[in-house]
mmCIF file of C-alpha atoms in Angstrom:
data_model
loop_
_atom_site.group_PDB
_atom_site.id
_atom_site.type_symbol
_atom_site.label_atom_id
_atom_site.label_comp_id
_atom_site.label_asym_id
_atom_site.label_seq_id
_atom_site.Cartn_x
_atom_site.Cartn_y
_atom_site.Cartn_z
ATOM 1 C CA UNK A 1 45.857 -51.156 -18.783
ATOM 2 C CA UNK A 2 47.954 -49.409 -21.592
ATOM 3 C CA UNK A 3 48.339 -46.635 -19.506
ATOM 4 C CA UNK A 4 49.735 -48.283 -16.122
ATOM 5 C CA UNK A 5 52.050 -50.412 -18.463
ATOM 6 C CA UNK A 6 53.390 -47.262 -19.470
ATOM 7 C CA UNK A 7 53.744 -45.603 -16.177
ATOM 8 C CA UNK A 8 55.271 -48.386 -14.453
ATOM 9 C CA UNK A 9 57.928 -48.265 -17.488
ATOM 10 C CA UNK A 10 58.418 -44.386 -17.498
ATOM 11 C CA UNK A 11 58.526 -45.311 -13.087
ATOM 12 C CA UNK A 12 61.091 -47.921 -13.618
ATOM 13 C CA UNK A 13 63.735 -45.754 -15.727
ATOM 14 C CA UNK A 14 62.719 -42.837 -12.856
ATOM 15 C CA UNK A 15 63.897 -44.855 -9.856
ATOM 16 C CA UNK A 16 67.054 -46.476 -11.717
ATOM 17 C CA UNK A 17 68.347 -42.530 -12.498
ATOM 18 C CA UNK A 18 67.147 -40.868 -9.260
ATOM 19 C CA UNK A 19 66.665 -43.539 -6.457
ATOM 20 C CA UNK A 20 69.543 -44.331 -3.999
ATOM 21 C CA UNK A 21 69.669 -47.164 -1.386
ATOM 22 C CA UNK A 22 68.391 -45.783 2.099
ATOM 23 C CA UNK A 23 68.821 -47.439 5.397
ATOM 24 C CA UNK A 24 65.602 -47.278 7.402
ATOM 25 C CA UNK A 25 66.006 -46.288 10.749
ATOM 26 C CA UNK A 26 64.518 -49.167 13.670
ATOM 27 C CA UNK A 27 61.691 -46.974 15.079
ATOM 28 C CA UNK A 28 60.003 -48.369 18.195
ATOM 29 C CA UNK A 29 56.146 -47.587 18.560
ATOM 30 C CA UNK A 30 55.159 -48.699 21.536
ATOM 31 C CA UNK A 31 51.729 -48.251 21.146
ATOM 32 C CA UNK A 32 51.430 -49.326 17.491
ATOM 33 C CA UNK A 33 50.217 -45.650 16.983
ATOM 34 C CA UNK A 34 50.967 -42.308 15.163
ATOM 35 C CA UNK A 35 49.680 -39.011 15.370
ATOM 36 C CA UNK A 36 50.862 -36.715 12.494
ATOM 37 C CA UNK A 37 49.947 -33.833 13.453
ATOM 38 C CA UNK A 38 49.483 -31.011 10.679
ATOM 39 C CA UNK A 39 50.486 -27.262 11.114
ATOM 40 C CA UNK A 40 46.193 -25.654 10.517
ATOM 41 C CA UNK A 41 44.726 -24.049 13.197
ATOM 42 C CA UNK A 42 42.626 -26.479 14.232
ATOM 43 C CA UNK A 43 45.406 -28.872 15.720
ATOM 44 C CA UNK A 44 45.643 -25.875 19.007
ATOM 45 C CA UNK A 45 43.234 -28.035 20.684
ATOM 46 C CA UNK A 46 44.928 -31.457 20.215
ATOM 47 C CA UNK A 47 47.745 -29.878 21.208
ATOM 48 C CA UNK A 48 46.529 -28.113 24.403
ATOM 49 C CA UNK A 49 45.306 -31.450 25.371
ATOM 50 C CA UNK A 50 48.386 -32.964 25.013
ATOM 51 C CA UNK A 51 50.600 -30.837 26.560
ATOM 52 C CA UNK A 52 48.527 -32.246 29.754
ATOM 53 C CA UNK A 53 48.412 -35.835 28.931
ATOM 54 C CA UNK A 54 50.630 -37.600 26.948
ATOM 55 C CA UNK A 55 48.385 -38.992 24.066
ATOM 56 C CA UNK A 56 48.503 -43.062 23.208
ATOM 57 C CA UNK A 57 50.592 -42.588 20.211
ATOM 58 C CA UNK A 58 53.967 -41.732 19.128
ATOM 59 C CA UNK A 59 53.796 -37.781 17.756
ATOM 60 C CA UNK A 60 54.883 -37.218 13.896
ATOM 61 C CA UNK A 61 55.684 -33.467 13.363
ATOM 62 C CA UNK A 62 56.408 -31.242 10.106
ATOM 63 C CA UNK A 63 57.389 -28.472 8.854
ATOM 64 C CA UNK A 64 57.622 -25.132 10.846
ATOM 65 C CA UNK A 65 55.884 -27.005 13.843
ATOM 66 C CA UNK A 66 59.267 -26.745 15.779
ATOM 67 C CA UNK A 67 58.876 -22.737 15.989
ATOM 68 C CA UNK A 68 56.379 -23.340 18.639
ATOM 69 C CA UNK A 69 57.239 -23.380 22.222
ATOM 70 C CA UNK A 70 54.854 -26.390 22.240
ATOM 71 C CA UNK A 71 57.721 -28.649 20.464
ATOM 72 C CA UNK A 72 60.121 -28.690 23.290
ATOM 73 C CA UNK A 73 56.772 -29.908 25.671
ATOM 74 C CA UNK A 74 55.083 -32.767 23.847
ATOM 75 C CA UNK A 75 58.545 -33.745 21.954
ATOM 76 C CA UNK A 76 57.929 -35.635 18.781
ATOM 77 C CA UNK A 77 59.540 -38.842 17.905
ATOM 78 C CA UNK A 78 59.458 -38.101 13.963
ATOM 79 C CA UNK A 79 59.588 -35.066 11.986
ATOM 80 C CA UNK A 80 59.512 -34.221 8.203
ATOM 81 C CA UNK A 81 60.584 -32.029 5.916
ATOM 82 C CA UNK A 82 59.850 -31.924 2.122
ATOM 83 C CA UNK A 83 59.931 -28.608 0.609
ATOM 84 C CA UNK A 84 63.044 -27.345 -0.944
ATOM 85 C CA UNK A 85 62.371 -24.077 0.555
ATOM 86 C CA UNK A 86 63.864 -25.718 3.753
ATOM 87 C CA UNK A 87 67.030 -26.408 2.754
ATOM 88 C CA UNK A 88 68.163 -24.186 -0.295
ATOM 89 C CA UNK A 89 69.687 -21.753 1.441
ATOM 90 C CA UNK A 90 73.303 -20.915 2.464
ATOM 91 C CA UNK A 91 75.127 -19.829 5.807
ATOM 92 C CA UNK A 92 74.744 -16.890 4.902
ATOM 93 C CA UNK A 93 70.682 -16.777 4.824
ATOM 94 C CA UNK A 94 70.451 -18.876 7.560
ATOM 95 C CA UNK A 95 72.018 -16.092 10.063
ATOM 96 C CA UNK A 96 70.364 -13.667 7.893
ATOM 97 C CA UNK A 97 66.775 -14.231 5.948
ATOM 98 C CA UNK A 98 67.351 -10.859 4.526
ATOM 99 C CA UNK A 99 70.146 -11.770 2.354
ATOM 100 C CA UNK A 100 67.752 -14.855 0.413
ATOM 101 C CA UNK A 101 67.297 -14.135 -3.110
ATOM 102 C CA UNK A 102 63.775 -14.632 -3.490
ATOM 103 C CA UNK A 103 63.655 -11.595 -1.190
ATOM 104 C CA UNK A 104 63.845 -9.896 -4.372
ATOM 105 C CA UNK A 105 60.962 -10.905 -5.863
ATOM 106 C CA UNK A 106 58.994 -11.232 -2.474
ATOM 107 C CA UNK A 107 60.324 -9.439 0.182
ATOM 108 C CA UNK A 108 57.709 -10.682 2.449
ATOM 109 C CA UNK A 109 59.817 -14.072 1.847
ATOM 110 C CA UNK A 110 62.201 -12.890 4.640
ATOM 111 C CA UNK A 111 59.548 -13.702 7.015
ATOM 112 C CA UNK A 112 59.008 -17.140 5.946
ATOM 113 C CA UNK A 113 62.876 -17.370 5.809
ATOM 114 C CA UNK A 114 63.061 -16.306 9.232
ATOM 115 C CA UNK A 115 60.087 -19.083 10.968
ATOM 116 C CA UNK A 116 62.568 -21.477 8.125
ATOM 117 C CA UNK A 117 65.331 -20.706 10.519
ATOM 118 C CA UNK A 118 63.408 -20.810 13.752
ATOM 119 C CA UNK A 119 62.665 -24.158 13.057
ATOM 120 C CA UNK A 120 65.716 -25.204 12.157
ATOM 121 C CA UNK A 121 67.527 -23.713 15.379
ATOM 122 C CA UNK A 122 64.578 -26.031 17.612
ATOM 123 C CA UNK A 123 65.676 -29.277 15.307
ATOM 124 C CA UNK A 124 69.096 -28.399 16.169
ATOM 125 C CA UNK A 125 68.739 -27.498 19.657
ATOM 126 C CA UNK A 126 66.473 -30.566 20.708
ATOM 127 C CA UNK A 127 68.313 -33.045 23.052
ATOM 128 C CA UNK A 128 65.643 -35.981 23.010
ATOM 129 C CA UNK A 129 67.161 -37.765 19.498
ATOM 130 C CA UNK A 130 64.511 -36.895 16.921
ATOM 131 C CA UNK A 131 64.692 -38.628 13.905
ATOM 132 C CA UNK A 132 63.950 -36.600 11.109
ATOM 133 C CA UNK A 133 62.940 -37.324 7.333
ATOM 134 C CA UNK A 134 64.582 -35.494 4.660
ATOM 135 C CA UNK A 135 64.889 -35.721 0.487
ATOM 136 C CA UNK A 136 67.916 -37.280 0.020
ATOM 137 C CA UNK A 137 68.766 -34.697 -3.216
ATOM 138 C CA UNK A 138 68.945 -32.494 0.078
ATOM 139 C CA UNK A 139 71.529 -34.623 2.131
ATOM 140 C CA UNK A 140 74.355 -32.176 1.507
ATOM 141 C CA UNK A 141 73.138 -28.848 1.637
ATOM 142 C CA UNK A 142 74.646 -26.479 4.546
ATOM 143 C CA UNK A 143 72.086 -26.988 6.626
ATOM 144 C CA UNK A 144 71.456 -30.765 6.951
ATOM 145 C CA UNK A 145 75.232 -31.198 7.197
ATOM 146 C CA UNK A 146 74.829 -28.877 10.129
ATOM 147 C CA UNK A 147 72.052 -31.397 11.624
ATOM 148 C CA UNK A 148 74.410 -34.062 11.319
ATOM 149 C CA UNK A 149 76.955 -32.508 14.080
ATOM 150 C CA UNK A 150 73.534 -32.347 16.370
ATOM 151 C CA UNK A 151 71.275 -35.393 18.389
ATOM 152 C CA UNK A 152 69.561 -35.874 15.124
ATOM 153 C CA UNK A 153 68.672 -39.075 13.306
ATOM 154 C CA UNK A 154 68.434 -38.558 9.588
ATOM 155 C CA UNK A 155 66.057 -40.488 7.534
ATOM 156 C CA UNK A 156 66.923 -39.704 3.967
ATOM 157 C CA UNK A 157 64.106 -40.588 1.587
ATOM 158 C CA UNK A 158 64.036 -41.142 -1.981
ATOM 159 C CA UNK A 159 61.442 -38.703 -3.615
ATOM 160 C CA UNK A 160 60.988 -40.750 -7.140
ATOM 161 C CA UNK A 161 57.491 -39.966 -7.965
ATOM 162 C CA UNK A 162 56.088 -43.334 -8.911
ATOM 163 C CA UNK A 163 52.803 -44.884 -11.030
ATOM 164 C CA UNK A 164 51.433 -47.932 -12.593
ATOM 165 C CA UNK A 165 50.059 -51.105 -11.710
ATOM 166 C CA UNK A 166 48.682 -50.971 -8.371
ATOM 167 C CA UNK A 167 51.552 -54.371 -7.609
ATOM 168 C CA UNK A 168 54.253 -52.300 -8.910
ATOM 169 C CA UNK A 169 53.685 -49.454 -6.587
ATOM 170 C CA UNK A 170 53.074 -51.417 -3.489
ATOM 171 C CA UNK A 171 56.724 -53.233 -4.177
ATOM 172 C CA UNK A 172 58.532 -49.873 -4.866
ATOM 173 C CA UNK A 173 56.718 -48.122 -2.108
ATOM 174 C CA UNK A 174 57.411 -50.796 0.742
ATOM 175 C CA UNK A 175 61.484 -51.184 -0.674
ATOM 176 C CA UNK A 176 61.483 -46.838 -0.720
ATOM 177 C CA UNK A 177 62.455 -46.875 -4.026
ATOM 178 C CA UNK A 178 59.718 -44.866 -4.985
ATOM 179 C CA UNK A 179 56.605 -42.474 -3.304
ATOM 180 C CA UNK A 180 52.907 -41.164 -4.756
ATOM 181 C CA UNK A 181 53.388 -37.641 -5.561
ATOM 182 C CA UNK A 182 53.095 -35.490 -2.654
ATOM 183 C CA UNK A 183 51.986 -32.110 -3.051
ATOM 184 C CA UNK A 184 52.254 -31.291 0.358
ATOM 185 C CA UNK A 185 54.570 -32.686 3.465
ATOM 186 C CA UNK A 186 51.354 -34.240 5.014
ATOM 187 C CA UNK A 187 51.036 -36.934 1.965
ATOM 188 C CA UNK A 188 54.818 -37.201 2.881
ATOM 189 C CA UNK A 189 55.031 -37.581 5.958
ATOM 190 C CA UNK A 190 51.848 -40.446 5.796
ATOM 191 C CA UNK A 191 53.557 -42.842 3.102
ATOM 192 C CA UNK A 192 56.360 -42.519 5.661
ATOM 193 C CA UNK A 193 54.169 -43.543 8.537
ATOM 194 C CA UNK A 194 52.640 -46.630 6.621
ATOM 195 C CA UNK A 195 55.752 -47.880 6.687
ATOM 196 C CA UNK A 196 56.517 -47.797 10.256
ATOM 197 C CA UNK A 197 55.286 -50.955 12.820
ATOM 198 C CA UNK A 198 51.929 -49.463 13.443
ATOM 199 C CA UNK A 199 48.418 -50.163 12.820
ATOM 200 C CA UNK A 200 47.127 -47.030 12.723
ATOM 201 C CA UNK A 201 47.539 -43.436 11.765
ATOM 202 C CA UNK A 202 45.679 -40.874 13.423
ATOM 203 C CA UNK A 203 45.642 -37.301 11.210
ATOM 204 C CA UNK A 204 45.159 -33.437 13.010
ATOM 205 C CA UNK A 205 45.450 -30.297 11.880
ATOM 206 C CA UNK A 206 44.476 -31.142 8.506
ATOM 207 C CA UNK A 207 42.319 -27.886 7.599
ATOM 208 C CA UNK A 208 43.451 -27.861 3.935
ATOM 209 C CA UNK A 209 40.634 -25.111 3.812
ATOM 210 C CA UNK A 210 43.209 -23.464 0.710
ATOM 211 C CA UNK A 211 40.335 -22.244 -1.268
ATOM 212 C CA UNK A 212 38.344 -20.098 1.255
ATOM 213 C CA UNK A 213 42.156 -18.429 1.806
ATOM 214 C CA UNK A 214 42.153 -17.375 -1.887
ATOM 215 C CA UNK A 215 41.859 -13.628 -3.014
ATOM 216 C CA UNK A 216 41.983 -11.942 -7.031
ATOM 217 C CA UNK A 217 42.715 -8.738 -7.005
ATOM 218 C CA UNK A 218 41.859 -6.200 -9.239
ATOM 219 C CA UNK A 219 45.159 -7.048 -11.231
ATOM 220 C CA UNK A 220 43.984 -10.612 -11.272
ATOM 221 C CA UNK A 221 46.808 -11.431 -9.344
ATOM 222 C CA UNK A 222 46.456 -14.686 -6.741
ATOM 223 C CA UNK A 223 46.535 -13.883 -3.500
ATOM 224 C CA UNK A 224 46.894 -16.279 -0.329
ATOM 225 C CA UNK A 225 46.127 -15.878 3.249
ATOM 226 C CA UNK A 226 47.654 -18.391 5.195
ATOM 227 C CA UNK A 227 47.089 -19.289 8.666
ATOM 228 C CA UNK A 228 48.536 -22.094 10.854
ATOM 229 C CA UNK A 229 48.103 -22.768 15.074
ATOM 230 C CA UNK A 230 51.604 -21.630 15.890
ATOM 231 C CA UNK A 231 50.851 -18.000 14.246
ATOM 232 C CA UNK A 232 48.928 -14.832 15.327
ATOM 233 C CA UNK A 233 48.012 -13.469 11.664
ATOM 234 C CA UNK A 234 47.788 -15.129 8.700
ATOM 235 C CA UNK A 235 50.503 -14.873 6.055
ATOM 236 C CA UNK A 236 49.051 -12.870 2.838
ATOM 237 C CA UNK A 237 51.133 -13.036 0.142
ATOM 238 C CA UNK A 238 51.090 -13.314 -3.624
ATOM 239 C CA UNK A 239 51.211 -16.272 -5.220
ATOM 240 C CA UNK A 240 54.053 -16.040 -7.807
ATOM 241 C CA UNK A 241 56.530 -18.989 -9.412
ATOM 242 C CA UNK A 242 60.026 -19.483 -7.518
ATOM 243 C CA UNK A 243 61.780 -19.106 -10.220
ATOM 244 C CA UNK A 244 60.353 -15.880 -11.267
ATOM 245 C CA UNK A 245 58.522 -16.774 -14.204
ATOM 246 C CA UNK A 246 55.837 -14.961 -12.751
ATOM 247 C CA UNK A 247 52.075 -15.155 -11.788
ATOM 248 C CA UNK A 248 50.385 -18.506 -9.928
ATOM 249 C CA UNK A 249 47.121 -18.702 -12.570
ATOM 250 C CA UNK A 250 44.009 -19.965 -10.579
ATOM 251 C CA UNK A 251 43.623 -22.827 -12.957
ATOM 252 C CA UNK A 252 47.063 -23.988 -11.623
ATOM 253 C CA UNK A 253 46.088 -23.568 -7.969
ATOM 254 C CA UNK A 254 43.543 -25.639 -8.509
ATOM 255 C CA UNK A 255 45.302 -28.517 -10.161
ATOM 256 C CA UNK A 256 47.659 -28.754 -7.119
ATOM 257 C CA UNK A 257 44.628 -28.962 -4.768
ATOM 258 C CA UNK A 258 43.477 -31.887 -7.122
ATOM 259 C CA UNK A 259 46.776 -33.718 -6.657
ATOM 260 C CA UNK A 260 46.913 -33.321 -3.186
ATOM 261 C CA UNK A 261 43.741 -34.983 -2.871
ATOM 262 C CA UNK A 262 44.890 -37.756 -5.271
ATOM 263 C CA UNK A 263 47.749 -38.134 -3.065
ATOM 264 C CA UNK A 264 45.246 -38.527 -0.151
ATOM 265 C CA UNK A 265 43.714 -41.929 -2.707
ATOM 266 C CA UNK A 266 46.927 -42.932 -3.410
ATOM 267 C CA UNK A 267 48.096 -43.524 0.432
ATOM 268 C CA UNK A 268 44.731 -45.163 1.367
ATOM 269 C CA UNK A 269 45.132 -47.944 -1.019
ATOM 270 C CA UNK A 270 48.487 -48.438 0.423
ATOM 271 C CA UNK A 271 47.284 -48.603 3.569
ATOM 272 C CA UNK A 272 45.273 -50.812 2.590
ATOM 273 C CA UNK A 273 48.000 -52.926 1.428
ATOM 274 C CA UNK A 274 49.603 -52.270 4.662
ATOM 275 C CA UNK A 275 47.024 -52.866 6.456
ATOM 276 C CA UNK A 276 47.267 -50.122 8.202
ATOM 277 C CA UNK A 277 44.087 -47.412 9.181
ATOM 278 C CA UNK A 278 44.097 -44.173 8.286
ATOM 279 C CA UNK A 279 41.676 -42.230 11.050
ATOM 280 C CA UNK A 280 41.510 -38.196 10.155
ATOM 281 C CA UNK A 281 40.978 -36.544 13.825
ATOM 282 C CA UNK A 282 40.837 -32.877 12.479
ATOM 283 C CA UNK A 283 37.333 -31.415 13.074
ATOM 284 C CA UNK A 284 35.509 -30.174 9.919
ATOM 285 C CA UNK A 285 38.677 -29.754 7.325
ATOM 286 C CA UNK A 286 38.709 -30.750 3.651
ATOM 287 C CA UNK A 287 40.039 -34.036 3.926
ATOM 288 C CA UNK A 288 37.065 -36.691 2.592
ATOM 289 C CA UNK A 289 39.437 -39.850 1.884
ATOM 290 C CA UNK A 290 40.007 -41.459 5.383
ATOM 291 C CA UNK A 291 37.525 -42.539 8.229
ATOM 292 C CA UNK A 292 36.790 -39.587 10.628
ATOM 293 C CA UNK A 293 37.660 -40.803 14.395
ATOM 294 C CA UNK A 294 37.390 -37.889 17.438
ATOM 295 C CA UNK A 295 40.645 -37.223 18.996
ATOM 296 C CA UNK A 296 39.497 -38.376 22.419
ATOM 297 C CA UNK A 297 40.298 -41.873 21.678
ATOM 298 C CA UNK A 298 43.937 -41.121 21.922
ATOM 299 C CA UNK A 299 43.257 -39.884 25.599
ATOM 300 C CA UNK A 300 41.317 -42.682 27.170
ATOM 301 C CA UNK A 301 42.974 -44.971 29.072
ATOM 302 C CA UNK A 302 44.769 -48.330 27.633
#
């Protein structure tokens, strides 16, 4: 009680210094259905599936999804973007990864620079009208002001982490004042979905099988192998700070995972308030908080 008096205070102050008024865009869902599909491995077959038959549901992408040639086939209605990493760059990076600071510290980061600006050149090259969700502390960086010159719909978003009685969330969440904390861009791009016209929200590609990808070395430095459908090889890297400060510690890996997964709590009660479903379609993964449905449904006929 003491505790979610205090968070909805601390909350309050939060969304009157960071939040902005945001326009939703009208989204028509014919179907009353999402798929969001997530970037692991395991989506290939949802994908191949629907690349033959259009699937009951109106397609929610993220991240570097776009850098597959299966974007410009099965054309999704929604797309999301969360991490900084995504926009905090100049023209200058954006024509070439190389020149990226970080490349400094990680010069494997040109790669991920480079699939950054892959799947920004899709966004911008689509011509069905995407809408796509964005931070809006990221509304005027180089390369969303270059998305606005394009066939895009932005959706800015305000990301105000936001706690407390269960009343006060609901309230913040459905006016987008405010958002659980989302650790990755799937617990993003969910909260967004609940508050769409659907009914229900159909999950793929939802490994999240992080821990198995972990390696120590010998120097006790983190290590993480990182695999997703649209890639050949995984991505090994190091897991070090942005900012330099140095090392990822295990201890902190392992925190994240836990918030992700109290993210994953957080949106079923407000689907529950929404009364909306939440139906994971990934098979096996590490996702334990929403019903398990078999992707098939979205196949059969209406």
């Amino acid at each position: 009680m003491i505790k979610d008096l205090f968070d909805t205070c601390l909350s309050l102050v939060k969304i009157a210094i960071k939040s902005r008024p945001v326009n939703r865009i009208a989204a028509n869902i014919p179907s009353q259905q999402v798929v969001i599909i997530g970037n692991g491995p395991s989506a290939k077959d949802f994908l191949e599936k629907a690349k033959i038959q259009q699937p009951n549901a109106t397609l929610f992408a993220v991240n570097k999804f776009a850098i597959d040639p299966v974007f410009n086939e099965i054309k999704p209605e929604f797309y999301l973007l969360h991490d900084a990493d995504f926009f905090d760059f100049t023209q200058a990076v954006y024509e070439n990864p190389g020149l990226h600071p970080r490349t400094k510290l990680k010069p494997e980061f040109e790669v991920w620079q480079s699939q950054i600006n892959q799947t920004w050149e899709r966004l911008l090259n689509q011509t069905w009208g995407i809408t796509l969700y964005i931070p809006n502390q990221y509304k005027n960086t180089y390369i969303v002001k270059k998305a606005k010159t394009k066939q895009i719909n932005i959706q800015t978003y305000n990301y105000t982490v936001t706690r407390g009685f269960q009343f006060f969330k609901n309230f913040a969440f459905n006016h987008s004042l405010g958002m659980p904390q989302c650790q990755n861009v799937i617990n993003a791009a969910i909260f967004h979905a609940l508050l769409l016209p659907v009914k229900s929200i159909y999950c793929c590609g939802l490994d999240h099988d992080f821990h198995r990808n972990l390696i120590v070395g010998p120097d006790n430095q983190v290590y993480e192998s990182v695999s997703h459908f649209y890639t050949a090889e995984a991505f090994k890297h190091p897991l070090i700070h942005a900012d330099g400060s140095g090392k990822v510690f295990l201890r902190q890996v392992f925190s994240n995972l836990s918030k992700l997964h109290t993210s994953y709590f957080e949106l079923s009660k407000f689907a529950a308030h929404q009364n909306i479903k939440i139906l994971n379609i990934t098979p096996g993964g590490f996702v334990d908080e929403f019903e398990r449905e078999n992707a098939e449904v979205l196949f059969s006929k209406l």
